[in-house]
mmCIF file of C-alpha atoms (C1' of nucleotides) in Angstrom:
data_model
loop_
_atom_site.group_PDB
_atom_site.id
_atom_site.type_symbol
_atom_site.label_atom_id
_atom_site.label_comp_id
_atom_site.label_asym_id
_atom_site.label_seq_id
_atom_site.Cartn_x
_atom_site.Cartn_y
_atom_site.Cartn_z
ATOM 1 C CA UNK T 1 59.061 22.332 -9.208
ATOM 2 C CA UNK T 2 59.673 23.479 -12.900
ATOM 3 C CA UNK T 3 62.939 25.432 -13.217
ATOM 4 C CA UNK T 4 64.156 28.320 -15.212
ATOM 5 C CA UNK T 5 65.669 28.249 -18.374
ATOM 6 C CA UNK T 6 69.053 29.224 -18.942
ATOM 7 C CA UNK T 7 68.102 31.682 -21.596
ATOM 8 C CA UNK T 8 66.286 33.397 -18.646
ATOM 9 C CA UNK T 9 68.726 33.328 -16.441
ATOM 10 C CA UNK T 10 71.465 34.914 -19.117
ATOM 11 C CA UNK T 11 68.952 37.441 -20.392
ATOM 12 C CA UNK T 12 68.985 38.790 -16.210
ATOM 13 C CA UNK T 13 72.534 38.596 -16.079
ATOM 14 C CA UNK T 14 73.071 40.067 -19.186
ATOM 15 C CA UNK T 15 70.411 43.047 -17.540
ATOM 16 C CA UNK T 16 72.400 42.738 -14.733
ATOM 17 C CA UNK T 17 75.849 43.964 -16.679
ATOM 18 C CA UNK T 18 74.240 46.536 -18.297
ATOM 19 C CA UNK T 19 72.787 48.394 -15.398
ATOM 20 C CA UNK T 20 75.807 47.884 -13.849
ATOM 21 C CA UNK T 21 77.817 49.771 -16.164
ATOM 22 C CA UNK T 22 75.587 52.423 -16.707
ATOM 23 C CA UNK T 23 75.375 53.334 -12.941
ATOM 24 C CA UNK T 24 78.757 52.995 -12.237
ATOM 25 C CA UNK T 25 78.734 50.176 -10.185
ATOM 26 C CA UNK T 26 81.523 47.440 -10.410
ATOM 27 C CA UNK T 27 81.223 44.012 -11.657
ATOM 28 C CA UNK T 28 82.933 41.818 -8.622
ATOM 29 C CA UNK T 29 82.914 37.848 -8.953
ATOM 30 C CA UNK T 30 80.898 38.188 -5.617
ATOM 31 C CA UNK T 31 78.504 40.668 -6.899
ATOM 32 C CA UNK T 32 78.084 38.334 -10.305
ATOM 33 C CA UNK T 33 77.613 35.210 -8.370
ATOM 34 C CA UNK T 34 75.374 36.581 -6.170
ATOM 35 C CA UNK T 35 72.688 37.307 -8.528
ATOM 36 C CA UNK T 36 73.624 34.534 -10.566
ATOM 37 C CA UNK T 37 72.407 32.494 -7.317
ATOM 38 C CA UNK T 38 69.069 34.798 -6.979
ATOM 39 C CA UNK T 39 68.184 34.683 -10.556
ATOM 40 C CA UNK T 40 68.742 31.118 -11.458
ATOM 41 C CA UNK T 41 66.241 30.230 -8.126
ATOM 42 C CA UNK T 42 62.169 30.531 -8.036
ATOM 43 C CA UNK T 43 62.436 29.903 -4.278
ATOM 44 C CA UNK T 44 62.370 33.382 -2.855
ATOM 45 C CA UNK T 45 65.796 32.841 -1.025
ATOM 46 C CA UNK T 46 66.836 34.566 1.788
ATOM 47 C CA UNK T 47 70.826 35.578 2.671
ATOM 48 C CA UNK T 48 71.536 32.780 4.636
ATOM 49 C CA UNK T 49 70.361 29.904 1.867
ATOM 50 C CA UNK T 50 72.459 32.062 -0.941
ATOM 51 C CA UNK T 51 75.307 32.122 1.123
ATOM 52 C CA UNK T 52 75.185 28.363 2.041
ATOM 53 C CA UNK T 53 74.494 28.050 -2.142
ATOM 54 C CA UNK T 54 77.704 30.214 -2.625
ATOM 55 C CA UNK T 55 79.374 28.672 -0.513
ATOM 56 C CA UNK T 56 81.481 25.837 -2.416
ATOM 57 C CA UNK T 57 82.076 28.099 -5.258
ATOM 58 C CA UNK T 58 83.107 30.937 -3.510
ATOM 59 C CA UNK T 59 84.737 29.786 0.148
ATOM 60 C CA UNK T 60 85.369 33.474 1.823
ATOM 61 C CA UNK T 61 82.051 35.262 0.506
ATOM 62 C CA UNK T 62 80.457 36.367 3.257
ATOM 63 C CA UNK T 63 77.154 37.216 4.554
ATOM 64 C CA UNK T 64 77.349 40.807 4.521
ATOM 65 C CA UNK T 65 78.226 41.366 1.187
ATOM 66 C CA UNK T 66 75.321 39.551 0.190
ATOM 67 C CA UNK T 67 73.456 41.863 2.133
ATOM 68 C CA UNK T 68 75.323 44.764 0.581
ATOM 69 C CA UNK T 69 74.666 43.065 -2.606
ATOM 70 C CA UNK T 70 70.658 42.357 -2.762
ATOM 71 C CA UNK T 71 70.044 46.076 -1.268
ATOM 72 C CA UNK T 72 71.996 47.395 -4.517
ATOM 73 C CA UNK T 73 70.528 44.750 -6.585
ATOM 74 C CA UNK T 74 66.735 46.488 -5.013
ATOM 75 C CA UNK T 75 68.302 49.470 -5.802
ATOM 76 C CA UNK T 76 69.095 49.428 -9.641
ATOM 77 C CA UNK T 77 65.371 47.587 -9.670
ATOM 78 C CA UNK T 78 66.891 43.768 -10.284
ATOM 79 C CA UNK T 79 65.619 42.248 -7.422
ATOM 80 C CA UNK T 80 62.663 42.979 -4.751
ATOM 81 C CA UNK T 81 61.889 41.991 -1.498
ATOM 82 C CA UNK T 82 58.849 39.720 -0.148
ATOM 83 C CA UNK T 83 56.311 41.223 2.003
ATOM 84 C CA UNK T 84 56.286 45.179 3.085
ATOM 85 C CA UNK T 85 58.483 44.560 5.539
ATOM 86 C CA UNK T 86 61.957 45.551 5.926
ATOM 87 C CA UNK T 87 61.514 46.619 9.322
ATOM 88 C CA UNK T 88 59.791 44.935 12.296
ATOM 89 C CA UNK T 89 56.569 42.163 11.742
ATOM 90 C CA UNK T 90 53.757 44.082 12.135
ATOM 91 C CA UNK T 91 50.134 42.932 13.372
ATOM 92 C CA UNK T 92 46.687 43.380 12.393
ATOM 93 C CA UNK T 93 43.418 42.960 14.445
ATOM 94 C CA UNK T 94 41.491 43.392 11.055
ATOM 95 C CA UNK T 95 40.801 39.301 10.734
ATOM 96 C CA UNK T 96 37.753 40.146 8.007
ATOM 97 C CA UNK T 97 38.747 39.816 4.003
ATOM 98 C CA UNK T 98 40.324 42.697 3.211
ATOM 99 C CA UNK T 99 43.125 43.806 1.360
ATOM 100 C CA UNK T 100 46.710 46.352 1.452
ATOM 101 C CA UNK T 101 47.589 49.674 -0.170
ATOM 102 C CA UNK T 102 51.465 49.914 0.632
ATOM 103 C CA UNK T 103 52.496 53.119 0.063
ATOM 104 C CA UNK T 104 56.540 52.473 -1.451
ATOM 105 C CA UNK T 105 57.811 56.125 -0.204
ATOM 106 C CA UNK T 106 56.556 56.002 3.618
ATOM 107 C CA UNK T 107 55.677 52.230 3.590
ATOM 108 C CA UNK T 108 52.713 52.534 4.991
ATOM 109 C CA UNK T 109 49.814 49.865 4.647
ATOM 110 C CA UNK T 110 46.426 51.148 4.902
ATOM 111 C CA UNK T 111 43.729 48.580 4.944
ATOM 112 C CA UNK T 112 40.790 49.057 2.123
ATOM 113 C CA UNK T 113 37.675 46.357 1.992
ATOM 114 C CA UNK T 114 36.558 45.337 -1.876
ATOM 115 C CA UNK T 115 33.587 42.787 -2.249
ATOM 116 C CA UNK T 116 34.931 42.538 -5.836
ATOM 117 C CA UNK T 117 38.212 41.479 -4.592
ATOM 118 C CA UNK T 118 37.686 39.350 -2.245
ATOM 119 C CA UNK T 119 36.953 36.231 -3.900
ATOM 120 C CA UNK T 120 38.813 36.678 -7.523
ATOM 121 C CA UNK T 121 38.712 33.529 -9.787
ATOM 122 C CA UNK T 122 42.378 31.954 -9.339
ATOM 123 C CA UNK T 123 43.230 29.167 -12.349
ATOM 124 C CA UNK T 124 43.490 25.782 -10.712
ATOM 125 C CA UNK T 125 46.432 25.198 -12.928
ATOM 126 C CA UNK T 126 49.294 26.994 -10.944
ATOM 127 C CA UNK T 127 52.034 24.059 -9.952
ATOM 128 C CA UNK T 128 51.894 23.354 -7.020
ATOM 129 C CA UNK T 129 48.903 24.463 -5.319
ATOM 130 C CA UNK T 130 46.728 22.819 -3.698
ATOM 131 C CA UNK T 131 44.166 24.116 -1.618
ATOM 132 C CA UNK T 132 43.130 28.243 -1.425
ATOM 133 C CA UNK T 133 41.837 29.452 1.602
ATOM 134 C CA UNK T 134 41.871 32.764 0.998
ATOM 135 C CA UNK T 135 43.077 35.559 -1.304
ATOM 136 C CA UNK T 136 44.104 39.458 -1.137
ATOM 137 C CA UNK T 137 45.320 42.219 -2.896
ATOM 138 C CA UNK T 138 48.296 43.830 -2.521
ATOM 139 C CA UNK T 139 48.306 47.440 -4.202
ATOM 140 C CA UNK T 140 51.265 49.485 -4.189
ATOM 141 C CA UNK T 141 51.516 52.878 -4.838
ATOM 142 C CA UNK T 142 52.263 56.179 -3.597
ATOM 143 C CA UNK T 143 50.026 57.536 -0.791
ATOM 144 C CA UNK T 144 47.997 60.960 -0.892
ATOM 145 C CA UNK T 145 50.422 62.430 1.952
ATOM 146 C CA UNK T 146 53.697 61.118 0.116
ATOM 147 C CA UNK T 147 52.401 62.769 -3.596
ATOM 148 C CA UNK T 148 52.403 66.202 -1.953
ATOM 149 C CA UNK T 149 56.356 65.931 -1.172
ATOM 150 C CA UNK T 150 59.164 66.184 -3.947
ATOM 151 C CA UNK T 151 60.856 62.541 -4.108
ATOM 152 C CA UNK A 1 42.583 58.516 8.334
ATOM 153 C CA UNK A 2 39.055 57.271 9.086
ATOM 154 C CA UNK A 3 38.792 55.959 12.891
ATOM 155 C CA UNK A 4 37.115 52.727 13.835
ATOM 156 C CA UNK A 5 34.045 52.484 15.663
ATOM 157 C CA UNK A 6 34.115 52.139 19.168
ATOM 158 C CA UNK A 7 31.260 49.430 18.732
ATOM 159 C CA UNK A 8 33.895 47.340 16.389
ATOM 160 C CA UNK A 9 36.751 47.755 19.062
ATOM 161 C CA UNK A 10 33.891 46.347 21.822
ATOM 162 C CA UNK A 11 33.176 43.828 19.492
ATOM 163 C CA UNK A 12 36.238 42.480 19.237
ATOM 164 C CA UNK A 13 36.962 42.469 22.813
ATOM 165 C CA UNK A 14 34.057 40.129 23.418
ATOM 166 C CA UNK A 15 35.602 37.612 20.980
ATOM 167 C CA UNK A 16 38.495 37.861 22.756
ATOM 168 C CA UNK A 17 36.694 37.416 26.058
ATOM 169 C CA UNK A 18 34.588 34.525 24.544
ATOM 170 C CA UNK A 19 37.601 32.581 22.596
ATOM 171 C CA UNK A 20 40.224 33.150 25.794
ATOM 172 C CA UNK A 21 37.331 31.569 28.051
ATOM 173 C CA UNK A 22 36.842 28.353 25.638
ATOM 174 C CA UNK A 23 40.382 28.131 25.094
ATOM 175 C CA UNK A 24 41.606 28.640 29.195
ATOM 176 C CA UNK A 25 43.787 31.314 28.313
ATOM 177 C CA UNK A 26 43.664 33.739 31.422
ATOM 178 C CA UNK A 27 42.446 36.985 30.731
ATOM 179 C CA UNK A 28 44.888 40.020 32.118
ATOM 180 C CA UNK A 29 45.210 43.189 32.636
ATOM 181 C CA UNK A 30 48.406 43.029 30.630
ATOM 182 C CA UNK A 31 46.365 41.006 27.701
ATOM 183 C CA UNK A 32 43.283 43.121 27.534
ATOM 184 C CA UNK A 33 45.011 46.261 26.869
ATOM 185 C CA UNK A 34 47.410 44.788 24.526
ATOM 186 C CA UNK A 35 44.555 43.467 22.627
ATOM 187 C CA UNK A 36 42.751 46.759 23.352
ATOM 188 C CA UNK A 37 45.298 48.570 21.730
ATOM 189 C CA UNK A 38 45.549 46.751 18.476
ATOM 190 C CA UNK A 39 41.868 46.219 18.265
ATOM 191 C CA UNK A 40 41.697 49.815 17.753
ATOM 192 C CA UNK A 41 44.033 50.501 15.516
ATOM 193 C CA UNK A 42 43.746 50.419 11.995
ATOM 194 C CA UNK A 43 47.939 51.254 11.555
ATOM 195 C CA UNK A 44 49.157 47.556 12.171
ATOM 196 C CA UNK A 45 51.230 48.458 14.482
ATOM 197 C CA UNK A 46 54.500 46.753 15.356
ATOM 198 C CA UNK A 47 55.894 45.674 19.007
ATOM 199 C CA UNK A 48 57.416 48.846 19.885
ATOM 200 C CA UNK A 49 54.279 51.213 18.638
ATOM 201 C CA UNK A 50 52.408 48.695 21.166
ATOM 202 C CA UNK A 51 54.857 49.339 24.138
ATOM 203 C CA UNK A 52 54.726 53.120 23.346
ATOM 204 C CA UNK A 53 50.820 53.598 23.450
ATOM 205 C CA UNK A 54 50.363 51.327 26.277
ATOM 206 C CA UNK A 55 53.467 52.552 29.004
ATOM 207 C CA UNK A 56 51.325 55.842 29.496
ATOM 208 C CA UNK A 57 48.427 53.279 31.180
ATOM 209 C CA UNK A 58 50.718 50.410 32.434
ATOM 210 C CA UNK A 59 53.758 51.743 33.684
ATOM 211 C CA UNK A 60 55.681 48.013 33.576
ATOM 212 C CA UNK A 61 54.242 46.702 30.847
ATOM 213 C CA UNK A 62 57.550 44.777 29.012
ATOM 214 C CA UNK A 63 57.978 44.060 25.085
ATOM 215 C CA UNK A 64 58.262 40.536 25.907
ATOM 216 C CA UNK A 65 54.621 39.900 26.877
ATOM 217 C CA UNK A 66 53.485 42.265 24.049
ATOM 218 C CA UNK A 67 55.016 39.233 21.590
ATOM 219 C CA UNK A 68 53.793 36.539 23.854
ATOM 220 C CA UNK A 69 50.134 37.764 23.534
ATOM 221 C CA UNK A 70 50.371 38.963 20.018
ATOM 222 C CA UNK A 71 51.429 35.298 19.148
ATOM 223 C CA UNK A 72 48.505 34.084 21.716
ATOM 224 C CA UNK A 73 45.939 36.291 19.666
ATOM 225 C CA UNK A 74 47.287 34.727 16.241
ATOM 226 C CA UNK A 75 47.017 31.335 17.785
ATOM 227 C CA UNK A 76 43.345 32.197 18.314
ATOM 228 C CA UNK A 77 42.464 33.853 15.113
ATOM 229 C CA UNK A 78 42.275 37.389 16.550
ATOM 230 C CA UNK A 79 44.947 38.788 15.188
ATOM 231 C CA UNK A 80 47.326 38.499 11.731
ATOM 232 C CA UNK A 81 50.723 39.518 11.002
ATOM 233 C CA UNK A 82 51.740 41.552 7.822
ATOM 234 C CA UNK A 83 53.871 39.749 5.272
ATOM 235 C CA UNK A 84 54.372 36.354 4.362
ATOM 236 C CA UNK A 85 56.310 34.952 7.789
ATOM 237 C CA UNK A 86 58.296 35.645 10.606
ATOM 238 C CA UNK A 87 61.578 34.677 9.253
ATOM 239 C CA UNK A 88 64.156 36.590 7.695
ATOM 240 C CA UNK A 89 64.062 39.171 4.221
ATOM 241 C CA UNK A 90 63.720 37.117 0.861
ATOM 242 C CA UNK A 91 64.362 38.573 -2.112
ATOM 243 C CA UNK A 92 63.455 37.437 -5.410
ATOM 244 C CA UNK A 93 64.819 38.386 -9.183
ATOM 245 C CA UNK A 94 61.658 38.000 -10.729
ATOM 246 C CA UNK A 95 60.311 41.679 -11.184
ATOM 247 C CA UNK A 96 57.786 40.959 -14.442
ATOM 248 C CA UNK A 97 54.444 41.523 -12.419
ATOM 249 C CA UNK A 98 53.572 38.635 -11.052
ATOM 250 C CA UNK A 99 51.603 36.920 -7.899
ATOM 251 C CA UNK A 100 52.412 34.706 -4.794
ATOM 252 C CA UNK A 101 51.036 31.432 -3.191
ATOM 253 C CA UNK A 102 51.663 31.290 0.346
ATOM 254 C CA UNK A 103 51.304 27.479 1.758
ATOM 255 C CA UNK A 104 50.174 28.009 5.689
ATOM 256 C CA UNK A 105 51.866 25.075 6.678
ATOM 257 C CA UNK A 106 55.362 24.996 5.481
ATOM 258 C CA UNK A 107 55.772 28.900 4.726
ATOM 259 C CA UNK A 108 56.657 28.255 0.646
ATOM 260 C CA UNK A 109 56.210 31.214 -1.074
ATOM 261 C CA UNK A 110 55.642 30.253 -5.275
ATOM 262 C CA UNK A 111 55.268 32.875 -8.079
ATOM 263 C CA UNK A 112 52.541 32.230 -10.659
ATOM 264 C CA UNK A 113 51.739 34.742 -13.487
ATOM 265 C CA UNK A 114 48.163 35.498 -14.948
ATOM 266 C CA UNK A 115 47.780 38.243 -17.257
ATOM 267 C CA UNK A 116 44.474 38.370 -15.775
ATOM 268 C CA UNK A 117 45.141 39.620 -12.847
ATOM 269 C CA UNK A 118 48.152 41.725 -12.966
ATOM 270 C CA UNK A 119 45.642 45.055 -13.413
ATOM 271 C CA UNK A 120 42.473 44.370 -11.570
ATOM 272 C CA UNK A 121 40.681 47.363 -11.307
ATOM 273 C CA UNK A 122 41.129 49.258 -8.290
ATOM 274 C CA UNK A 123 38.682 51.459 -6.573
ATOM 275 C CA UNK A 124 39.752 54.689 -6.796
ATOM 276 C CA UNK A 125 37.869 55.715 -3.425
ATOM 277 C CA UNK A 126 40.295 54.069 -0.978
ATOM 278 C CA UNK A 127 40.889 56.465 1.707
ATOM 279 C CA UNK A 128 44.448 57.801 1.183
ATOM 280 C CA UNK A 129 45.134 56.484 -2.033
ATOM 281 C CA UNK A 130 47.318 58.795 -4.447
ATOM 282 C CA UNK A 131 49.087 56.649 -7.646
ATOM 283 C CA UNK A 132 48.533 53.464 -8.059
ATOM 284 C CA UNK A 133 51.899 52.123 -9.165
ATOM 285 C CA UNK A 134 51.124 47.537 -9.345
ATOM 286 C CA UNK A 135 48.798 45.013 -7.949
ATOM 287 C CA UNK A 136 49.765 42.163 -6.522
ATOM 288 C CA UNK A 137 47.610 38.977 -5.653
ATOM 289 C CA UNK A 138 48.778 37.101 -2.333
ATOM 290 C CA UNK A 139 46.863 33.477 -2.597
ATOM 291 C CA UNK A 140 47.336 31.645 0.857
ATOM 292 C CA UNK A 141 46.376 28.095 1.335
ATOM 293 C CA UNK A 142 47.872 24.789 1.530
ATOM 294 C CA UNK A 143 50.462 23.852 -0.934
ATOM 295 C CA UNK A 144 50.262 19.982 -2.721
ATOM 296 C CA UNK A 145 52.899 19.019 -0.689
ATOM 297 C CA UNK A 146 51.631 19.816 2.688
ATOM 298 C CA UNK A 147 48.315 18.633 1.746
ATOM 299 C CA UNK A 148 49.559 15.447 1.935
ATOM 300 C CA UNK A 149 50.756 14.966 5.326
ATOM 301 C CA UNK A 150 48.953 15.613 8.299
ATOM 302 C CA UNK A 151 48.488 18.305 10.376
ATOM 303 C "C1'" DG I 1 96.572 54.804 -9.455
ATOM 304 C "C1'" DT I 2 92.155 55.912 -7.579
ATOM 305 C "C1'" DT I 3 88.002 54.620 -6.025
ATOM 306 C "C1'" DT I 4 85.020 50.962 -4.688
ATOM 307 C "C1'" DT I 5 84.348 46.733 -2.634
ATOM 308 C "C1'" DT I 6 85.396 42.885 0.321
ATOM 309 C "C1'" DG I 7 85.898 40.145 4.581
ATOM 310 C "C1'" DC I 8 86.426 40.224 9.167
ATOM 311 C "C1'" DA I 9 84.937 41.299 13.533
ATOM 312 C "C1'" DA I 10 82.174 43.729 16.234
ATOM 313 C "C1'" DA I 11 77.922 46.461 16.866
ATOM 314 C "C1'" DG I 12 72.938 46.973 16.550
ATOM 315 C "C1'" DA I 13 68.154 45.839 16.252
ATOM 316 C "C1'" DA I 14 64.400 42.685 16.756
ATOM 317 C "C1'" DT I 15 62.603 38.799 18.989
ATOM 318 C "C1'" DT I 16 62.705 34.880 22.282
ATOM 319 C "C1'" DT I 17 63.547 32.314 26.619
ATOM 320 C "C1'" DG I 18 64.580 30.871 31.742
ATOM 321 C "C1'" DC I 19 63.149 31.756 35.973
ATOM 322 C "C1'" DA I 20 61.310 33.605 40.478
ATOM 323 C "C1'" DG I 21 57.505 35.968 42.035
ATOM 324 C "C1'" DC I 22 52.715 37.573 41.244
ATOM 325 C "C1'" DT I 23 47.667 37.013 39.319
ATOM 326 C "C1'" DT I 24 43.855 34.723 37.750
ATOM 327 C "C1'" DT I 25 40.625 31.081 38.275
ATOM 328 C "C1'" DA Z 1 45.801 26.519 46.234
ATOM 329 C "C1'" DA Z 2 47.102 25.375 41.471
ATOM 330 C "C1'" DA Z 3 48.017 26.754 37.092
ATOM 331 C "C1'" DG Z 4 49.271 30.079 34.218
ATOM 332 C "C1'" DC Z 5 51.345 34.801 33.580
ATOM 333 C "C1'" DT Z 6 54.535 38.649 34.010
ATOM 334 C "C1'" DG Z 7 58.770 41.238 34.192
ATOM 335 C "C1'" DC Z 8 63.408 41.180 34.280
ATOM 336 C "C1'" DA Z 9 67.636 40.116 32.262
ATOM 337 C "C1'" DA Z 10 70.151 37.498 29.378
ATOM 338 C "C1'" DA Z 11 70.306 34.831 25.067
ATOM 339 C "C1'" DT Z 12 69.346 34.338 20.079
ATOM 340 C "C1'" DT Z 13 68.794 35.531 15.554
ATOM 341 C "C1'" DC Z 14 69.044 38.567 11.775
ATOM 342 C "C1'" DT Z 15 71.164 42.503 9.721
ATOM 343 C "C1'" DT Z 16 74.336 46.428 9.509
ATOM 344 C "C1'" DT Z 17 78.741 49.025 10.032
ATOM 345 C "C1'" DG Z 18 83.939 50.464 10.602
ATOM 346 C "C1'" DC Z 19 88.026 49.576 8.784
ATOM 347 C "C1'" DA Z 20 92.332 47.703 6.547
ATOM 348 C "C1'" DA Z 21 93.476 44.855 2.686
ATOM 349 C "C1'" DA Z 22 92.225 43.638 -2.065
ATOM 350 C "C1'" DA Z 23 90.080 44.082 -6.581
ATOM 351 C "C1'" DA Z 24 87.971 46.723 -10.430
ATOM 352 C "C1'" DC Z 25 88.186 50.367 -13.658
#
DNA sequence: GTTTTTGCAAAGAATTTGCAGCTTT
DNA sequence: AAAGCTGCAAATTCTTTGCAAAAAC
């Protein structure tokens, strides 16, 4: 697993301080730490592995503030979330190729089918994989019924 | 929104009739509906959405069997879930466009980037769409790590 | 100094499990 | 009749919230 640079993770920080400022929000240890933790990792991680990360450095942090931390960290645009869910796992009886239009207002996912996209060339070179079985497209956007209303 | 066929949702429902047979899974009242319900839905519906349509038909129907056969159906191949797993939120700092590789085994999510496909051309005839605002490419398959061990 | 943020503890929401009785095969 | 399901209720797991003490600006 290559790792970030340094420079990479400074230049995020260094985003990091700047948005901060200019939205008013204050610069805690915790809050610093925490995305120090999230942008120095490639592995996606999830509160409970950046609290066990955080740990040594910081004894008393605690999982809720990193909670309190990421969804501000979403909110000034510094960090996203995997998948379109931040609600319940939803299912799909739609087991043909097809692919997702998530609207980011309502969060809806409407299903569209694309012969085009259904079998795009992926470079072999990625680290790390090994074999594709399948691959879809994730579009987001703003839905027809969501453009109508005022944000 | 477009409505499926009923000829799709009878469809279906015969795969499920033929794959519960070969695999001994006992086909219920409780089952059939559940997969009934999904089977015509194009709104991957969550759990809850489930209970609500179905209580109007089967008064006792509980939550817990809606997730027991929901899993069942994924175990099969006749259903999918939305999103990359069914553990907790993961965030991630990296918000230059970029895409995923999902291994099926072990649940690792990695980010790749190809300038290639960060804008694929969309279809502007989806049903629903408004702005199109990123695309994202989800590869799934089995990472080099998993590949190695058996299944 | 004021306002925001933290940590704790407790609440809430989503999902899973043990078990006795009921259904399918 | 045997094996596998279901529904209930209780347990887990993940995430959020209220509030007094503490830290940032």
């Amino acid at each position: 697993m290559d790792s970030l640079e340094d420079s990479d993770v400074a230049d995020r920080l260094e985003k990091f301080k700047v948005a901060a400022k200019s939205s008013g929000v204050k610069l805690t240890h915790q809050r610093l730490e925490i995305f120090r933790e999230i942008a120095s990792s490639r592995e996606h991680p999830d509160a409970e592995t950046l609290l066990r990360a955080l740990k040594p450095r910081m004894a008393t942090v605690s999982l809720d503030t990193i909670y309190r931390t990421l969804w501000m960290l979403k909110g000034l645009g510094l960090v996203s979330t995997l998948g379109p869910r931040r609600d319940s796992l939803r299912f799909d009886a739609n087991v043909d190729p097809h692919h997702h239009f998530v609207c980011v207002r309502c969060g809806r996912v409407s299903d569209f089918e694309n012969r085009d996209l259904d079998s795009l060339p992926i470079p072999a070179q990625m680290p790390g994989v090994g074999t594709v079985l399948a691959t879809r497209v994730e579009v987001t956007g703003v839905c027809e019924g969501c453009a109508g209303e005022q944000a």
